[in-house]
mmCIF file of C-alpha atoms in Angstrom:
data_model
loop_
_atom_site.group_PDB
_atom_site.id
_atom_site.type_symbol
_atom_site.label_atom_id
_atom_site.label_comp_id
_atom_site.label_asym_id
_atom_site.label_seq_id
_atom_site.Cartn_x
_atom_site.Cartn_y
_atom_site.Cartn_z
ATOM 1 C CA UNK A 9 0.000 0.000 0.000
ATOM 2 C CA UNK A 10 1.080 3.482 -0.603
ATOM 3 C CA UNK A 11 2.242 5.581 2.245
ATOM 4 C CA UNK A 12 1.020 9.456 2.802
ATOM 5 C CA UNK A 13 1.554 11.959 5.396
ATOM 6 C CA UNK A 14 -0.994 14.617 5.619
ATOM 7 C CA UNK A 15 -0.601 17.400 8.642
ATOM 8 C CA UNK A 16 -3.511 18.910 9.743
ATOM 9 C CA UNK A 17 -6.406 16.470 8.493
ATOM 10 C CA UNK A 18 -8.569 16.848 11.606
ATOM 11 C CA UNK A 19 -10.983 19.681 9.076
ATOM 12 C CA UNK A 20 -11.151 21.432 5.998
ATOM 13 C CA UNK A 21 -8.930 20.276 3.469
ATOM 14 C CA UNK A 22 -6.733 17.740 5.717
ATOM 15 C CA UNK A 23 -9.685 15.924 6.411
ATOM 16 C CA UNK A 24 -11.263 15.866 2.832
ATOM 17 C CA UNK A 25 -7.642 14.549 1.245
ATOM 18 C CA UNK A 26 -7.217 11.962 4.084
ATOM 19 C CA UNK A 27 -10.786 10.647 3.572
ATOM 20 C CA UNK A 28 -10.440 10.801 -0.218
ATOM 21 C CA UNK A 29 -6.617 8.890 0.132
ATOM 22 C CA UNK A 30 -7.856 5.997 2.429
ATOM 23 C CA UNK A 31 -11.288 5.009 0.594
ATOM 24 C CA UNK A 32 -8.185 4.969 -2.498
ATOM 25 C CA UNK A 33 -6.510 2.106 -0.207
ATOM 26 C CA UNK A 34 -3.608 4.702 0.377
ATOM 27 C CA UNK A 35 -1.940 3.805 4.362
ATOM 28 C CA UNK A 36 -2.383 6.952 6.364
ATOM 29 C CA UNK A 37 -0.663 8.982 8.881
ATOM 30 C CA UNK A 38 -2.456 12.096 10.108
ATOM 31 C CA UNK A 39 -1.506 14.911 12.651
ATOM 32 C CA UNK A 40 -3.326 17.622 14.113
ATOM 33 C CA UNK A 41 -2.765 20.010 17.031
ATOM 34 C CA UNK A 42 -6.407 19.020 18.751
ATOM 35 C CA UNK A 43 -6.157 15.587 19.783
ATOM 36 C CA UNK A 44 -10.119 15.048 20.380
ATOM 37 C CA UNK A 45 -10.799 16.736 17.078
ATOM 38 C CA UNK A 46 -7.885 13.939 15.190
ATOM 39 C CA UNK A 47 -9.455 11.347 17.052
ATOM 40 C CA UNK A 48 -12.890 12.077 15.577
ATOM 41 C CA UNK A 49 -11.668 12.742 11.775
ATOM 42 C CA UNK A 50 -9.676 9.005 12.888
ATOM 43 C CA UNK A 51 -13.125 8.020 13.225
ATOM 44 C CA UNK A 52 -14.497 8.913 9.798
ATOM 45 C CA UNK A 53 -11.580 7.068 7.492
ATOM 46 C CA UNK A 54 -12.076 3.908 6.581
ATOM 47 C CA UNK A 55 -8.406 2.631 5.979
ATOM 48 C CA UNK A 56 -5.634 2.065 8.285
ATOM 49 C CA UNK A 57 -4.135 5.568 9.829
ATOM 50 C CA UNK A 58 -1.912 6.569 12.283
ATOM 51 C CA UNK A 59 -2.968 9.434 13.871
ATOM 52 C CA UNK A 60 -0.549 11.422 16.183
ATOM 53 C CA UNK A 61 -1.692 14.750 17.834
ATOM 54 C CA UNK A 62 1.122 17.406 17.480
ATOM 55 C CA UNK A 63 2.048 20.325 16.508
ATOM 56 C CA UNK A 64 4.109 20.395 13.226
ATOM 57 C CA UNK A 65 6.459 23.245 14.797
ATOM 58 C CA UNK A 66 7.812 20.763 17.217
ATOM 59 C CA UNK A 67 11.095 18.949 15.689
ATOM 60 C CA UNK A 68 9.935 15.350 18.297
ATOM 61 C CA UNK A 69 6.936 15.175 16.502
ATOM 62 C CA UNK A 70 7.958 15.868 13.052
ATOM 63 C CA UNK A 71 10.441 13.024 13.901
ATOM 64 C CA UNK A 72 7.113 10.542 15.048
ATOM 65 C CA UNK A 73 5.554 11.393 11.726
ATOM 66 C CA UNK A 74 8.442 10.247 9.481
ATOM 67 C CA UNK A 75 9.441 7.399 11.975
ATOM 68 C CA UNK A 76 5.292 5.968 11.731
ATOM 69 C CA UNK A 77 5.433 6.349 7.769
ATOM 70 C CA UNK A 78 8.843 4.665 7.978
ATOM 71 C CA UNK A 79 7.113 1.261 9.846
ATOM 72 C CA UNK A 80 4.822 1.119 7.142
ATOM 73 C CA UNK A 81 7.081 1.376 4.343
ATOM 74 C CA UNK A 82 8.484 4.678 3.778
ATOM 75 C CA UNK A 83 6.963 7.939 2.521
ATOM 76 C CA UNK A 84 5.321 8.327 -1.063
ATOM 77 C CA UNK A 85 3.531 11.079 -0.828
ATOM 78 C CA UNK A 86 3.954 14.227 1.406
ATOM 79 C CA UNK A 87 1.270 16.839 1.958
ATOM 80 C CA UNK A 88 1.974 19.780 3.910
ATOM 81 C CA UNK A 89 -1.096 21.423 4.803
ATOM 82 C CA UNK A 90 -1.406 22.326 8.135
ATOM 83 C CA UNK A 91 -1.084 25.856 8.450
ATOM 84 C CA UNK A 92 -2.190 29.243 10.305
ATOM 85 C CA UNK A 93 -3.818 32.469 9.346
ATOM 86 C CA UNK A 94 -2.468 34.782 11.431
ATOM 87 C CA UNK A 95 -4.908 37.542 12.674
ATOM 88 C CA UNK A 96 -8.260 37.742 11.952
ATOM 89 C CA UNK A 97 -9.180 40.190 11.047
ATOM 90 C CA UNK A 98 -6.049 39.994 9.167
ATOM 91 C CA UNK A 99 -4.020 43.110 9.716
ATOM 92 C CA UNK A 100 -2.229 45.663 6.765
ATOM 93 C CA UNK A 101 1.732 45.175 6.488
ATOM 94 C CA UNK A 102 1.870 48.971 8.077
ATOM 95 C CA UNK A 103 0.470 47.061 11.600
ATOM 96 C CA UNK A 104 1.320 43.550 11.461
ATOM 97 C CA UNK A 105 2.698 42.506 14.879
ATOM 98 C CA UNK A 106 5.973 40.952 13.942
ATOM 99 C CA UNK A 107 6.102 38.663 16.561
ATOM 100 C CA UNK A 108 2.347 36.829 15.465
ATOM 101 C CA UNK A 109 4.200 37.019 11.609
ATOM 102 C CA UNK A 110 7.353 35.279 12.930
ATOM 103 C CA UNK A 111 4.616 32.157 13.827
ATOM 104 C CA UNK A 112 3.104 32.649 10.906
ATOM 105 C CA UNK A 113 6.085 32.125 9.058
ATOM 106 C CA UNK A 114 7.360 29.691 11.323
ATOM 107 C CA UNK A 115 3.928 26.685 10.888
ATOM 108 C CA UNK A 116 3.215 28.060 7.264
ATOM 109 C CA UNK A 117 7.082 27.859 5.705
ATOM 110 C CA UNK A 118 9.992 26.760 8.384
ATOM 111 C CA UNK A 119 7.877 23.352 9.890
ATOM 112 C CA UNK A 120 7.344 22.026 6.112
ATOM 113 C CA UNK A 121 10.482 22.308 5.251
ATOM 114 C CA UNK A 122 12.025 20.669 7.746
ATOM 115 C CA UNK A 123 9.260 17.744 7.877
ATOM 116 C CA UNK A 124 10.105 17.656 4.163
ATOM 117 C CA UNK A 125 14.079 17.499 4.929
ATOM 118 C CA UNK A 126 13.259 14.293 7.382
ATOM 119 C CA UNK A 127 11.201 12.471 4.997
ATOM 120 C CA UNK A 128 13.764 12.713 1.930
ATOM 121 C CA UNK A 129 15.132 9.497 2.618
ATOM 122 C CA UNK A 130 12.167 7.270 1.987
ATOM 123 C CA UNK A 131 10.550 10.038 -0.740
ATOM 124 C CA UNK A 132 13.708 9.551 -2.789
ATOM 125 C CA UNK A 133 14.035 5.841 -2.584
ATOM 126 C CA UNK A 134 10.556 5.565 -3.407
ATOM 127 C CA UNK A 135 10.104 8.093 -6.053
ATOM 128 C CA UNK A 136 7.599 10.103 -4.146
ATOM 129 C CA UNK A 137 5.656 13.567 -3.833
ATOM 130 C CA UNK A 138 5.436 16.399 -2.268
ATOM 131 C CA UNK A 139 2.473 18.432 -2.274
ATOM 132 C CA UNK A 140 2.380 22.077 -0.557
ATOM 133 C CA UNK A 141 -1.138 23.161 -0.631
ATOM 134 C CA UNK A 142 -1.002 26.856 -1.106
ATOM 135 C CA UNK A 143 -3.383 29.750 -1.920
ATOM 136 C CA UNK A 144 -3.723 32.249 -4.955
ATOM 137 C CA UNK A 145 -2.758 35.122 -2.434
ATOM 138 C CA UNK A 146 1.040 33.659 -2.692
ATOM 139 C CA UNK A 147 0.876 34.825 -6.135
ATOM 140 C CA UNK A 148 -1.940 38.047 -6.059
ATOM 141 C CA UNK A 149 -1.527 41.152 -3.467
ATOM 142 C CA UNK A 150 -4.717 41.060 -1.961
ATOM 143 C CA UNK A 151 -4.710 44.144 0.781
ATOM 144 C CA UNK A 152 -4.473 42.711 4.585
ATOM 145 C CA UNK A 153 -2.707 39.428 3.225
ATOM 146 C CA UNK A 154 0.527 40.595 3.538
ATOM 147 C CA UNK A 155 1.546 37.459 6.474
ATOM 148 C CA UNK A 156 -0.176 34.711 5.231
ATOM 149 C CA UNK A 157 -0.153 35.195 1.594
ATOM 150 C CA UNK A 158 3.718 36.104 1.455
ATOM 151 C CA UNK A 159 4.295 33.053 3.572
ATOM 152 C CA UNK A 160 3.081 31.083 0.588
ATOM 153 C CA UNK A 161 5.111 32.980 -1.303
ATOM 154 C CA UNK A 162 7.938 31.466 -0.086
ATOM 155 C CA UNK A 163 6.590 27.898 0.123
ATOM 156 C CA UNK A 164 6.211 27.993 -3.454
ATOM 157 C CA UNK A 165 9.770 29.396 -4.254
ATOM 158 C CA UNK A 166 10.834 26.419 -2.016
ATOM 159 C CA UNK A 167 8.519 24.133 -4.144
ATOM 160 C CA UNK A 168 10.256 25.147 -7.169
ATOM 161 C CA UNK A 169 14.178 24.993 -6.206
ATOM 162 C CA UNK A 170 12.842 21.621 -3.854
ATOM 163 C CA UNK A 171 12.027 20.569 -7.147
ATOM 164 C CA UNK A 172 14.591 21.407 -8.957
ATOM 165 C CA UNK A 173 17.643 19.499 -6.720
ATOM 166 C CA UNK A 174 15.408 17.069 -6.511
ATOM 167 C CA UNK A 175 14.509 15.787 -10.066
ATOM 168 C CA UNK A 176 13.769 12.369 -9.171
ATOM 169 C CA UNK A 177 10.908 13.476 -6.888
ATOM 170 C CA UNK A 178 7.464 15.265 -8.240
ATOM 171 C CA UNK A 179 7.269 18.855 -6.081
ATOM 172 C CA UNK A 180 3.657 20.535 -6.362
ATOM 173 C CA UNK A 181 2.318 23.472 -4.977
ATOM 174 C CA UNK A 182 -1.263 22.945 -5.085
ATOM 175 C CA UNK A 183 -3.774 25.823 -4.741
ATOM 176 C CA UNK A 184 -7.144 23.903 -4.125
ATOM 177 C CA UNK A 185 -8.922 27.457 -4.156
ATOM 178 C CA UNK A 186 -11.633 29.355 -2.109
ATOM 179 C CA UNK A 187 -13.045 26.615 0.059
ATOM 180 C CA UNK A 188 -15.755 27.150 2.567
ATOM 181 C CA UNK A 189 -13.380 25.985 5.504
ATOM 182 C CA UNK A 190 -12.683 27.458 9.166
ATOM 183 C CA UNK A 191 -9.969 29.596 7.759
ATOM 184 C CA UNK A 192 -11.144 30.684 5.023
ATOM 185 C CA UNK A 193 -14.008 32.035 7.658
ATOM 186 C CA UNK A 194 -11.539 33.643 9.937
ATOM 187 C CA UNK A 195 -10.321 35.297 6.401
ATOM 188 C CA UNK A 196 -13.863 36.940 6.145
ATOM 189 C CA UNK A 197 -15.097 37.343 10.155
ATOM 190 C CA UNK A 198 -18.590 38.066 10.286
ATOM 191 C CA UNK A 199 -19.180 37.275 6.467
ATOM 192 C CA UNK A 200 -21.361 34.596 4.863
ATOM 193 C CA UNK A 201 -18.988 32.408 3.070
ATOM 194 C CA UNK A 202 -21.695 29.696 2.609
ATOM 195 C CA UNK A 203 -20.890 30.483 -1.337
ATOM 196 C CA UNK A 204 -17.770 29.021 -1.177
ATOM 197 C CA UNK A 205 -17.309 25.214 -2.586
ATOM 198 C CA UNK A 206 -16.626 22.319 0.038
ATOM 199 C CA UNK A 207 -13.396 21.442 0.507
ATOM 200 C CA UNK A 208 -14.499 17.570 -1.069
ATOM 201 C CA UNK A 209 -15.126 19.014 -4.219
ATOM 202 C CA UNK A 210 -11.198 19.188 -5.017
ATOM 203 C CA UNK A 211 -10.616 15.601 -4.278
ATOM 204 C CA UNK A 212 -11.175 14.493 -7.745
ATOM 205 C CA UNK A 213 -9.205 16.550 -8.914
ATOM 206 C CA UNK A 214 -6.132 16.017 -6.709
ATOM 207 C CA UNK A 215 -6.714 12.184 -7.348
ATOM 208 C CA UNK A 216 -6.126 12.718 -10.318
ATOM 209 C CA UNK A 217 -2.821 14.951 -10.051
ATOM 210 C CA UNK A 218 -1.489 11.438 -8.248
ATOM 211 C CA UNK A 219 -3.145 9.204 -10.636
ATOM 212 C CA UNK A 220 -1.216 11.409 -13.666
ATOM 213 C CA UNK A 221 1.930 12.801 -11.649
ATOM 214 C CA UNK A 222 2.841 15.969 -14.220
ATOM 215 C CA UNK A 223 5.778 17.506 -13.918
ATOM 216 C CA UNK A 224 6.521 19.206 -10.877
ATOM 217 C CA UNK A 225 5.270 23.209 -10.733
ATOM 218 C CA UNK A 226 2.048 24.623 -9.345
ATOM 219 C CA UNK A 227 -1.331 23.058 -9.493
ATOM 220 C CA UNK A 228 -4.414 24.651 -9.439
ATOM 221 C CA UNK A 229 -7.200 22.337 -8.773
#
């Protein structure tokens, strides 16, 4: 069986990919930092997962993720989605409390990195993929996204040099979109977001991106 990590799949996204991965027959390991939350997205996959409550910032559990996915095989896929907002509502550049944008940067860029750096090993021998789930505001200035969206800024610059040392791996920065998740609500506080698509309606689409593995580069789903 196939081997994925996928950080924070306790909502939103996390949980829509991990559901979508196991009913595939992919082997699972899941974090999140809410432990009763994880156990009840555990709850809802049908395949075998490993779920470890943590926070991605924290090098010890970074190290339990790889070393689970390593009992089962070794890594073939990677997704790095766990991530934070930063202030809501979110604040212009001109105010931004640098010490809230240092955290920012520090779940959104520095933890996927290095949980990327640990799992390597196993993701070269096994000719795997990494997948950064990103956001269109790494790439468009929208006004008061100056913290998160530059932070996926730089996760997509590290996509693309990742990719490029790494040729023998596919490296994808995936944008699923505007999805009516608890984030994107914190985005918009006090707004009705209820137009926004479910995060399950981009799991075709990302099966497929496995199914077809393109060349590495950004993927919009």
């Amino acid at each position: 069986m196939a081997v994925a990590i996928i950080t924070g799949a306790s909502r939103g996204l996390g949980l829509a990919l991990a559901r979508g991965l196991s009913e595939a027959g992919w082997e699972l390991v899941v974090d999140a930092r809410g432990a009763d939350e994880l156990r009840t997205a555990r709850e809802q996959l049908p395949g075998p997962v490993t779920a470890l409550p943590g926070d991605v910032t924290d090098p010890a559990h970074r190290a339990e993720l790889v070393a689970a996915a390593d009992r089962l095989g070794g890594v073939d896929l990677l997704v790095n989605n766990a991530g934070v907002l930063g202030p809501s509502p979110q604040p212009a550049l001109a105010r931004y409390p640098l010490e809230v944008l240092r955290q920012v940067y520090e779940v959104n860029v520095l933890a996927p990195l290095a949980l990327t750096q640990l799992a390597l090993t196993s993701l070269r021998r096994n000719g795997g993929a990494v997948a950064n789930i990103t956001s269109d505001a790494a790439v468009r200035p929208y006004e008061g996204w100056g913290g998160y969206g530059s932070a996926k800024a730089a996760v997509e610059q590290l996509s693309r040099i990742l990719a490029a040392e790494e040729p023998g791996l596919r490296v994808w920065a995936v944008d699923p979109g505007d999805l009516r998740t608890r984030m994107h609500q914190e985005a918009f506080p006090g707004e009705d977001i209820s137009d926004r698509p479910l995060p399950e309606t981009v799991l075709p689409a990302f099966l497929r991106l496995l199914a077809d593995r393109p060349e590495s580069g950004r993927v919009k789903l």
